[in-house]
C-alpha cells in the first residue's frame, strides 16, 4: 500500500446532507443537530452521541 487517506470532518466528503437527513427524521432543525454533534465532538465523544441526546 502506497497511500492512506483519512477524511476527518468534510475534508474530502461532505457529510452535512447525511446529518440533515437524520435531523429531518428526528424532527429537529438541521442546525440543532449540528450544534449537538459539535458539542459531542468537542467533549471527545462520538458524533453519534448527539442522536442519543434527542432519542435516548
mmCIF file of N, CA and C in Angstrom:
data_model
loop_
_atom_site.group_PDB
_atom_site.id
_atom_site.type_symbol
_atom_site.label_atom_id
_atom_site.label_comp_id
_atom_site.label_asym_id
_atom_site.label_seq_id
_atom_site.Cartn_x
_atom_site.Cartn_y
_atom_site.Cartn_z
ATOM 1 N N UNK A 1 0.852 -1.160 0.000
ATOM 2 C CA UNK A 1 0.000 0.000 0.000
ATOM 3 C C UNK A 1 0.903 1.230 0.000
ATOM 4 N N UNK A 2 0.640 2.144 -0.925
ATOM 5 C CA UNK A 2 1.460 3.340 -1.033
ATOM 6 C C UNK A 2 0.848 4.566 -0.382
ATOM 7 N N UNK A 3 -0.482 4.627 -0.332
ATOM 8 C CA UNK A 3 -1.138 5.833 0.168
ATOM 9 C C UNK A 3 -2.301 5.478 1.076
ATOM 10 N N UNK A 4 -2.403 6.188 2.167
ATOM 11 C CA UNK A 4 -3.555 6.078 3.060
ATOM 12 C C UNK A 4 -4.140 7.476 3.195
ATOM 13 N N UNK A 5 -5.440 7.591 2.959
ATOM 14 C CA UNK A 5 -6.107 8.888 3.043
ATOM 15 C C UNK A 5 -7.163 8.821 4.131
ATOM 16 N N UNK A 6 -7.103 9.745 5.066
ATOM 17 C CA UNK A 6 -8.093 9.833 6.132
ATOM 18 C C UNK A 6 -8.911 11.102 5.934
ATOM 19 N N UNK A 7 -10.212 10.978 6.063
ATOM 20 C CA UNK A 7 -11.094 12.139 5.932
ATOM 21 C C UNK A 7 -11.730 12.407 7.282
ATOM 22 N N UNK A 8 -11.385 13.530 7.865
ATOM 23 C CA UNK A 8 -11.929 13.883 9.171
ATOM 24 C C UNK A 8 -12.745 15.159 9.019
ATOM 25 N N UNK A 9 -14.054 15.011 9.002
ATOM 26 C CA UNK A 9 -14.945 16.163 9.014
ATOM 27 C C UNK A 9 -15.007 16.994 7.758
ATOM 28 N N UNK A 10 -15.543 16.446 6.714
ATOM 29 C CA UNK A 10 -15.873 17.163 5.485
ATOM 30 C C UNK A 10 -14.670 17.688 4.717
ATOM 31 N N UNK A 11 -13.519 17.071 4.870
ATOM 32 C CA UNK A 11 -12.358 17.480 4.099
ATOM 33 C C UNK A 11 -12.481 16.985 2.665
ATOM 34 N N UNK A 12 -12.784 15.709 2.511
ATOM 35 C CA UNK A 12 -12.932 15.117 1.184
ATOM 36 C C UNK A 12 -14.385 14.809 0.844
ATOM 37 N N UNK A 13 -15.143 14.429 1.832
ATOM 38 C CA UNK A 13 -16.539 14.052 1.624
ATOM 39 C C UNK A 13 -17.414 14.892 2.545
ATOM 40 N N UNK A 14 -18.391 15.568 1.966
ATOM 41 C CA UNK A 14 -19.315 16.369 2.775
ATOM 42 C C UNK A 14 -20.335 15.443 3.416
ATOM 43 N N UNK A 15 -20.477 15.568 4.717
ATOM 44 C CA UNK A 15 -21.455 14.724 5.409
ATOM 45 C C UNK A 15 -22.642 15.522 5.932
ATOM 46 N N UNK A 16 -22.748 16.795 5.525
ATOM 47 C CA UNK A 16 -23.848 17.618 6.023
ATOM 48 C C UNK A 16 -25.209 17.118 5.553
ATOM 49 N N UNK A 17 -25.279 16.547 4.357
ATOM 50 C CA UNK A 17 -26.562 16.007 3.882
ATOM 51 C C UNK A 17 -27.001 14.806 4.714
ATOM 52 N N UNK A 18 -26.040 14.003 5.111
ATOM 53 C CA UNK A 18 -26.366 12.836 5.944
ATOM 54 C C UNK A 18 -26.923 13.291 7.289
ATOM 55 N N UNK A 19 -26.263 14.290 7.906
ATOM 56 C CA UNK A 19 -26.750 14.791 9.195
ATOM 57 C C UNK A 19 -28.090 15.503 9.035
ATOM 58 N N UNK A 20 -28.298 16.202 7.916
ATOM 59 C CA UNK A 20 -29.586 16.866 7.662
ATOM 60 C C UNK A 20 -30.696 15.833 7.522
ATOM 61 N N UNK A 21 -30.393 14.699 6.913
ATOM 62 C CA UNK A 21 -31.387 13.619 6.802
ATOM 63 C C UNK A 21 -31.761 13.085 8.177
ATOM 64 N N UNK A 22 -30.760 12.917 9.033
ATOM 65 C CA UNK A 22 -31.037 12.480 10.405
ATOM 66 C C UNK A 22 -31.898 13.502 11.127
ATOM 67 N N UNK A 23 -31.590 14.784 10.951
ATOM 68 C CA UNK A 23 -32.368 15.845 11.603
ATOM 69 C C UNK A 23 -33.818 15.806 11.138
ATOM 70 N N UNK A 24 -34.034 15.641 9.836
ATOM 71 C CA UNK A 24 -35.402 15.536 9.312
ATOM 72 C C UNK A 24 -36.125 14.353 9.938
ATOM 73 N N UNK A 25 -35.447 13.214 10.004
ATOM 74 C CA UNK A 25 -36.065 12.001 10.560
ATOM 75 C C UNK A 25 -36.409 12.187 12.037
ATOM 76 N N UNK A 26 -35.540 12.907 12.754
ATOM 77 C CA UNK A 26 -35.763 13.150 14.179
ATOM 78 C C UNK A 26 -36.738 14.296 14.438
ATOM 79 N N UNK A 27 -37.034 15.075 13.393
ATOM 80 C CA UNK A 27 -37.971 16.183 13.544
ATOM 81 C C UNK A 27 -37.383 17.406 14.224
ATOM 82 N N UNK A 28 -36.086 17.635 14.019
ATOM 83 C CA UNK A 28 -35.425 18.813 14.593
ATOM 84 C C UNK A 28 -34.753 19.600 13.467
ATOM 85 N N UNK A 29 -34.527 20.898 13.673
ATOM 86 C CA UNK A 29 -33.814 21.680 12.662
ATOM 87 C C UNK A 29 -32.383 21.150 12.469
ATOM 88 N N UNK A 30 -31.889 21.156 11.242
ATOM 89 C CA UNK A 30 -30.527 20.660 10.987
ATOM 90 C C UNK A 30 -29.456 21.356 11.829
ATOM 91 N N UNK A 31 -29.619 22.654 12.070
ATOM 92 C CA UNK A 31 -28.607 23.370 12.862
ATOM 93 C C UNK A 31 -28.614 22.930 14.326
ATOM 94 N N UNK A 32 -29.756 22.495 14.813
ATOM 95 C CA UNK A 32 -29.819 21.974 16.184
ATOM 96 C C UNK A 32 -28.989 20.708 16.296
ATOM 97 N N UNK A 33 -29.181 19.802 15.351
ATOM 98 C CA UNK A 33 -28.406 18.562 15.367
ATOM 99 C C UNK A 33 -26.928 18.860 15.148
ATOM 100 N N UNK A 34 -26.624 19.799 14.263
ATOM 101 C CA UNK A 34 -25.232 20.172 14.016
ATOM 102 C C UNK A 34 -24.567 20.692 15.287
ATOM 103 N N UNK A 35 -25.291 21.497 16.047
ATOM 104 C CA UNK A 35 -24.752 22.018 17.310
ATOM 105 C C UNK A 35 -24.506 20.890 18.305
ATOM 106 N N UNK A 36 -25.422 19.937 18.363
ATOM 107 C CA UNK A 36 -25.251 18.801 19.276
ATOM 108 C C UNK A 36 -24.062 17.935 18.864
ATOM 109 N N UNK A 37 -23.893 17.732 17.565
ATOM 110 C CA UNK A 37 -22.747 16.961 17.072
ATOM 111 C C UNK A 37 -21.452 17.690 17.430
ATOM 112 N N UNK A 38 -21.417 18.999 17.202
ATOM 113 C CA UNK A 38 -20.227 19.779 17.543
ATOM 114 C C UNK A 38 -19.897 19.717 19.021
ATOM 115 N N UNK A 39 -20.920 19.784 19.855
ATOM 116 C CA UNK A 39 -20.705 19.715 21.303
ATOM 117 C C UNK A 39 -20.166 18.349 21.710
ATOM 118 N N UNK A 40 -20.714 17.293 21.128
ATOM 119 C CA UNK A 40 -20.251 15.941 21.459
ATOM 120 C C UNK A 40 -18.790 15.764 21.064
ATOM 121 N N UNK A 41 -18.446 16.180 19.857
ATOM 122 C CA UNK A 41 -17.069 16.039 19.377
ATOM 123 C C UNK A 41 -16.114 16.895 20.210
ATOM 124 N N UNK A 42 -16.534 18.103 20.577
ATOM 125 C CA UNK A 42 -15.687 18.979 21.395
ATOM 126 C C UNK A 42 -15.395 18.371 22.761
ATOM 127 N N UNK A 43 -16.310 17.525 23.245
ATOM 128 C CA UNK A 43 -16.120 16.861 24.534
ATOM 129 C C UNK A 43 -15.401 15.527 24.396
ATOM 130 N N UNK A 44 -14.954 15.221 23.177
ATOM 131 C CA UNK A 44 -14.223 13.983 22.946
ATOM 132 C C UNK A 44 -15.109 12.762 22.802
ATOM 133 N N UNK A 45 -16.402 12.985 22.625
ATOM 134 C CA UNK A 45 -17.332 11.869 22.455
ATOM 135 C C UNK A 45 -17.577 11.623 20.974
ATOM 136 N N UNK A 46 -18.230 10.519 20.679
ATOM 137 C CA UNK A 46 -18.573 10.176 19.306
ATOM 138 C C UNK A 46 -19.697 11.078 18.808
ATOM 139 N N UNK A 47 -19.655 11.442 17.544
ATOM 140 C CA UNK A 47 -20.682 12.322 16.971
ATOM 141 C C UNK A 47 -22.079 11.725 17.080
ATOM 142 N N UNK A 48 -22.176 10.406 17.049
ATOM 143 C CA UNK A 48 -23.496 9.774 17.139
ATOM 144 C C UNK A 48 -24.120 9.918 18.521
ATOM 145 N N UNK A 49 -23.338 10.349 19.507
ATOM 146 C CA UNK A 49 -23.916 10.622 20.825
ATOM 147 C C UNK A 49 -24.960 11.730 20.742
ATOM 148 N N UNK A 50 -24.834 12.602 19.743
ATOM 149 C CA UNK A 50 -25.827 13.666 19.548
ATOM 150 C C UNK A 50 -27.201 13.073 19.261
ATOM 151 N N UNK A 51 -27.236 11.960 18.558
ATOM 152 C CA UNK A 51 -28.514 11.306 18.266
ATOM 153 C C UNK A 51 -29.137 10.756 19.540
ATOM 154 N N UNK A 52 -28.309 10.276 20.438
ATOM 155 C CA UNK A 52 -28.812 9.717 21.702
ATOM 156 C C UNK A 52 -29.394 10.794 22.616
ATOM 157 N N UNK A 53 -28.930 12.031 22.459
ATOM 158 C CA UNK A 53 -29.482 13.138 23.242
ATOM 159 C C UNK A 53 -30.934 13.375 22.834
ATOM 160 N N UNK A 54 -31.190 13.293 21.537
ATOM 161 C CA UNK A 54 -32.535 13.551 21.021
ATOM 162 C C UNK A 54 -33.462 12.353 21.156
ATOM 163 N N UNK A 55 -32.911 11.166 21.009
ATOM 164 C CA UNK A 55 -33.696 9.930 21.114
ATOM 165 C C UNK A 55 -32.920 8.911 21.942
ATOM 166 N N UNK A 56 -33.029 9.021 23.271
ATOM 167 C CA UNK A 56 -32.240 8.123 24.140
ATOM 168 C C UNK A 56 -32.574 6.649 23.952
#
